[in-house]
Amino acid sequence: MSLSSSSSPFVYTHAIVSGIPSSLPSEALRIEDVGAVDLAHARAEHANYVAAIESLGIKILRLDPEEDTPDCVFVEDPVIVANGKAFITRPGAKVRRPEARRMKKFIESTGLDLQIIDCCSSEATIDGGDVLFTGREFFVGLSTRTNAEGVSALQDAFPEYPVHGISVDAGLHLKTLSSVAAEDVIIIGTSAASKSAKKQIQAATKYSMNFVELPKDAPANVLVANGAMVHVGREEHPESASIIEEVFQEMQRIPVTNKELARVDGSLTCCSVLINIRS
Ligand code: CIR
């Protein structure tokens, strides 16, 4: 199979990223202990990832790392940007809520032409890592971090798109096991949780969606921007990477490594907020 992805909704001018604080290895949240994070290596992998995004003609906006928020490199979680709006989330993990306040201030300070919308009621929680946006609809993971009130808050912020709640049966976020490669193409793993998410997405959407299935969940998180795909390469996930290479052979592909941040449940999309400022 060969899919050439029409990536038109995935055109970006700016990306917000954050440095990695020294507190990450000892204090970042994690589902289980899968070994210590090597901070220097994590920073080198992250720099490589940011360089990949920059190489696509995207202007990088850097947030300073804050030691009191060890997970702050995962900038995807405190804000959801689409259609000219920046929806500031209420992260599911209480210790990460200061990140949302900082993100709001940072976006205000950039002067970017974005309508800032605050989440939400005190019952609502939502992490950007649960939010899969295809360009025409949202699929939102109902996970340990995102609840039904959070899904409703997103729907209120984006009445112009359908928003579908998808139960995430295991793992951290919906995007821990899937990502969008094009309006009608979702890359997804094959764990029981992935299979369940795929079924729910198929049942919820009114469009015809294509799914590219990978043997592992982690490499299903890829970043598509400006006609290119940044993905985890053969070094970490040889089988999955070779499927990506074959299926997306017509796309520019940039393989990167994500060994260190993966130890604290970080995947590729979570380290940037992609923004399209139309001129
Ligand atoms: C957390 O548990 O919140 C962080 N250690 C990892 C967050 C990853 N975020 C993402 O994939 N969007």
Coordinates of C-alpha atoms and ligand atoms in Angstrom, one line a residue:
M1 CA 0.0 0.0 0.0
S2 CA 1.2 3.5 -0.7
L3 CA -0.6 6.6 0.6
S4 CA 0.3 10.0 -0.5
S5 CA -1.1 12.1 2.2
S6 CA -2.9 15.3 1.4
S7 CA -1.6 17.4 4.2
S8 CA -3.3 20.7 3.4
P9 CA -4.9 21.3 6.8
F10 CA -1.5 20.6 8.3
V11 CA 0.2 23.8 7.2
Y12 CA 2.0 25.8 9.9
T13 CA 3.9 29.0 10.3
H14 CA 4.9 28.8 14.0
A15 CA 5.6 26.2 16.7
I16 CA 5.7 26.7 20.5
V17 CA 8.3 24.5 22.2
S18 CA 9.7 24.5 25.7
G19 CA 13.1 23.6 27.1
I20 CA 13.5 20.6 29.4
P21 CA 13.9 21.5 33.1
S22 CA 16.5 19.7 35.2
S23 CA 13.7 18.5 37.4
L24 CA 12.2 16.3 34.7
P25 CA 14.2 13.0 35.3
S26 CA 13.3 12.8 39.0
E27 CA 9.9 14.5 39.1
A28 CA 8.0 14.2 35.8
L29 CA 4.8 12.1 35.9
R30 CA 5.0 8.6 34.6
I31 CA 2.7 5.6 34.4
E32 CA 5.4 3.2 35.3
D33 CA 9.1 3.2 36.0
V34 CA 10.8 2.1 32.8
G35 CA 14.3 3.4 33.6
A36 CA 15.9 6.7 34.4
V37 CA 15.9 9.6 31.9
D38 CA 19.3 10.7 30.8
L39 CA 18.8 14.5 30.9
A40 CA 21.6 15.4 28.4
H41 CA 20.4 12.8 26.0
A42 CA 16.8 13.9 26.4
R43 CA 17.9 17.5 25.6
A44 CA 19.9 16.4 22.5
E45 CA 16.9 14.4 21.2
H46 CA 14.7 17.3 21.8
A47 CA 17.0 19.7 20.0
N48 CA 17.1 17.4 17.0
Y49 CA 13.2 17.3 17.0
V50 CA 13.0 21.1 17.2
A51 CA 15.5 21.3 14.3
A52 CA 13.4 19.0 12.3
I53 CA 10.3 21.2 12.7
E54 CA 12.4 24.3 12.0
S55 CA 13.7 22.8 8.8
L56 CA 10.1 22.8 7.5
G57 CA 10.0 26.6 7.5
I58 CA 8.3 26.9 10.8
K59 CA 9.2 29.7 13.2
I60 CA 10.1 28.3 16.6
L61 CA 8.8 30.2 19.7
R62 CA 10.6 29.0 22.8
L63 CA 9.1 29.0 26.3
D64 CA 11.7 28.9 29.1
P65 CA 11.6 25.7 31.1
E66 CA 10.4 26.1 34.6
E67 CA 11.8 23.8 37.3
D68 CA 8.6 23.7 39.3
T69 CA 6.7 22.2 36.4
P70 CA 8.8 19.1 35.5
D71 CA 6.5 18.1 32.6
C72 CA 6.5 21.5 30.9
V73 CA 8.3 20.3 27.8
F74 CA 5.0 18.6 26.9
V75 CA 3.5 21.8 25.6
E76 CA 0.8 20.0 23.7
D77 CA -1.2 19.4 26.8
P78 CA -2.0 22.9 28.1
V79 CA -3.3 24.4 24.8
I80 CA -5.2 23.3 21.7
V81 CA -4.8 25.5 18.7
A82 CA -7.0 25.2 15.6
N83 CA -8.9 27.5 13.3
G84 CA -7.3 30.7 14.7
K85 CA -8.2 29.8 18.3
A86 CA -6.0 28.8 21.3
F87 CA -8.1 26.9 23.8
I88 CA -6.3 26.9 27.1
T89 CA -6.9 23.6 28.8
R90 CA -7.5 22.5 32.4
P91 CA -5.0 19.6 32.5
G92 CA -6.1 16.4 34.2
A93 CA -3.0 16.3 36.5
K94 CA -3.4 19.0 39.0
V95 CA 0.4 19.5 39.2
R96 CA 0.4 20.5 35.5
R97 CA -2.2 23.3 35.8
P98 CA 0.3 26.1 36.3
E99 CA 1.5 25.2 32.8
A100 CA -1.8 26.3 31.3
R101 CA -1.6 29.7 33.0
R102 CA 2.0 30.1 31.7
M103 CA 1.0 29.0 28.3
K104 CA -1.8 31.6 28.2
K105 CA 0.6 34.4 29.2
F106 CA 3.2 33.2 26.7
I107 CA 0.7 33.2 23.8
E108 CA -0.5 36.6 24.8
S109 CA 3.1 37.9 24.8
T110 CA 3.8 36.6 21.3
G111 CA 1.2 38.9 19.8
L112 CA 0.1 36.1 17.5
D113 CA -3.3 36.6 16.0
L114 CA -5.1 33.9 18.0
Q115 CA -8.4 34.1 19.9
I116 CA -7.6 32.9 23.3
I117 CA -10.4 30.8 25.0
D118 CA -10.2 29.7 28.6
C119 CA -11.3 26.3 29.6
C120 CA -13.7 25.7 31.6
S121 CA -15.8 24.6 34.5
S122 CA -14.1 23.4 37.7
E123 CA -15.2 19.8 36.9
A124 CA -13.8 19.8 33.4
T125 CA -10.4 18.4 32.7
I126 CA -8.7 18.0 29.3
D127 CA -5.2 17.4 28.0
G128 CA -4.1 18.3 24.5
G129 CA -2.6 14.8 24.2
D130 CA -6.1 13.5 24.0
V131 CA -7.1 15.7 21.2
L132 CA -6.9 14.4 17.6
F133 CA -7.8 17.0 15.1
T134 CA -8.2 15.9 11.5
G135 CA -8.9 19.4 10.1
R136 CA -12.7 18.6 9.9
E137 CA -13.5 17.0 13.2
F138 CA -12.1 16.3 16.6
F139 CA -11.7 12.9 18.3
V140 CA -11.0 13.4 22.0
G141 CA -9.8 10.7 24.3
L142 CA -11.8 10.0 27.5
S143 CA -8.8 9.0 29.6
T144 CA -7.5 9.3 33.1
R145 CA -6.7 13.0 32.1
T146 CA -9.7 14.1 30.1
N147 CA -13.3 13.8 31.1
A148 CA -16.7 14.3 29.5
E149 CA -17.0 17.9 30.8
G150 CA -13.6 18.6 29.1
V151 CA -15.0 17.2 25.8
S152 CA -18.0 19.5 26.1
A153 CA -15.8 22.5 26.8
L154 CA -13.9 21.8 23.7
Q155 CA -17.1 21.5 21.7
D156 CA -18.3 24.8 23.1
A157 CA -15.0 26.4 22.0
F158 CA -15.1 24.9 18.5
P159 CA -18.9 24.8 17.6
E160 CA -17.8 24.7 13.9
Y161 CA -16.5 21.1 14.1
P162 CA -18.0 17.9 15.4
V163 CA -16.3 16.7 18.6
H164 CA -16.4 12.9 19.4
G165 CA -15.4 11.4 22.7
I166 CA -13.4 8.2 22.4
S167 CA -12.8 6.0 25.4
V168 CA -9.1 5.3 26.0
D169 CA -8.9 1.9 27.7
A170 CA -5.2 1.9 28.6
G171 CA -2.2 4.2 28.5
L172 CA -2.1 8.0 28.9
H173 CA -3.8 9.7 26.0
L174 CA -5.6 9.0 22.8
K175 CA -2.4 10.3 21.0
T176 CA -0.3 7.9 22.9
L177 CA -1.6 5.3 20.4
S178 CA -2.6 7.3 17.3
S179 CA -2.1 10.4 15.3
V180 CA -3.4 12.1 12.2
A181 CA -1.5 11.8 8.9
A182 CA -4.1 13.5 6.8
E183 CA -7.7 14.6 6.9
D184 CA -8.8 11.0 6.3
V185 CA -5.8 9.0 7.5
I186 CA -5.1 8.0 11.1
I187 CA -2.0 6.0 12.1
I188 CA -2.8 3.7 15.0
G189 CA -1.3 0.9 17.0
T190 CA -2.7 -2.6 17.4
S191 CA -3.0 -3.0 21.2
A192 CA -6.4 -3.8 22.6
A193 CA -6.8 -0.1 23.5
S194 CA -5.9 0.9 19.9
K195 CA -8.3 -1.5 18.4
S196 CA -11.1 -0.2 20.6
A197 CA -10.2 3.4 19.8
K198 CA -10.2 2.6 16.1
K199 CA -13.7 1.0 16.3
Q200 CA -15.1 4.0 18.1
I201 CA -13.6 6.4 15.6
Q202 CA -15.1 4.5 12.8
A203 CA -18.5 4.4 14.5
A204 CA -18.4 8.2 15.3
T205 CA -17.2 9.7 12.0
K206 CA -19.5 10.3 9.0
Y207 CA -16.4 10.3 6.7
S208 CA -14.6 7.4 5.2
M209 CA -11.3 7.1 7.2
N210 CA -8.2 5.1 6.3
F211 CA -6.2 3.5 9.1
V212 CA -2.5 2.7 8.9
E213 CA -1.9 0.1 11.6
L214 CA 1.4 -0.4 13.3
P215 CA 2.5 -3.3 15.4
K216 CA 3.4 -1.0 18.3
D217 CA 1.4 1.9 19.7
A218 CA 4.3 4.4 20.5
P219 CA 5.5 4.9 16.9
A220 CA 1.9 5.6 15.8
N221 CA 2.4 9.1 17.2
V222 CA 3.9 11.1 14.3
L223 CA 3.9 14.8 13.5
V224 CA 2.7 16.0 10.1
A225 CA 3.5 19.5 9.0
N226 CA 4.0 21.3 5.8
G227 CA 3.9 18.2 3.7
A228 CA 6.4 16.3 5.8
M229 CA 6.2 13.6 8.5
V230 CA 8.4 13.6 11.6
H231 CA 8.4 10.0 13.0
V232 CA 10.3 7.7 15.3
G233 CA 12.8 5.9 13.2
R234 CA 14.1 2.3 12.7
E235 CA 16.5 2.6 15.5
E236 CA 13.7 2.4 18.1
H237 CA 10.9 0.7 16.2
P238 CA 12.2 -1.0 13.1
E239 CA 9.0 -2.8 12.1
S240 CA 6.7 0.2 12.5
A241 CA 9.2 2.6 10.9
S242 CA 9.5 0.4 7.8
I243 CA 5.7 0.4 7.4
I244 CA 5.7 4.2 7.7
E245 CA 8.4 4.4 5.1
E246 CA 6.5 2.2 2.7
V247 CA 3.0 3.7 3.2
F248 CA 4.2 7.3 3.1
Q249 CA 6.9 6.9 0.6
E250 CA 5.7 9.9 -1.4
M251 CA 6.0 12.2 1.6
Q252 CA 9.1 13.8 3.0
R253 CA 9.9 11.9 6.1
I254 CA 12.2 12.9 8.9
P255 CA 13.1 10.1 11.3
V256 CA 14.0 11.1 14.9
T257 CA 14.6 9.3 18.2
N258 CA 12.5 9.7 21.3
K259 CA 14.1 7.3 23.7
E260 CA 14.4 9.5 26.8
L261 CA 11.1 11.4 26.9
A262 CA 9.2 8.2 26.1
R263 CA 10.3 7.0 29.6
V264 CA 8.0 9.6 31.0
D265 CA 5.2 8.9 28.5
G266 CA 6.1 11.7 26.1
S267 CA 5.6 11.1 22.4
L268 CA 6.4 13.3 19.4
T269 CA 3.4 15.5 19.1
C270 CA 3.4 16.5 22.7
C271 CA 6.6 18.5 22.5
S272 CA 5.2 21.2 20.1
V273 CA 2.1 23.3 19.5
L274 CA 1.8 23.9 15.8
I275 CA 0.1 27.1 14.7
N276 CA -0.9 28.5 11.4
I277 CA -1.1 32.2 11.2
R278 CA -2.7 33.1 7.9
S279 CA -1.2 36.3 6.5
Ligands
CIR1 C1 2.5 13.4 31.9 O1 2.3 12.3 32.4 O2 1.7 14.3 31.9 C2 3.8 13.6 31.2 N1 4.8 12.9 31.9 C3 3.7 13.1 29.7 C4 2.8 13.9 28.9 C5 2.8 13.5 27.5 N2 1.9 14.4 26.8 C6 1.4 14.1 25.6 O3 1.7 13.0 25.0 N3 0.6 15.0 25.0

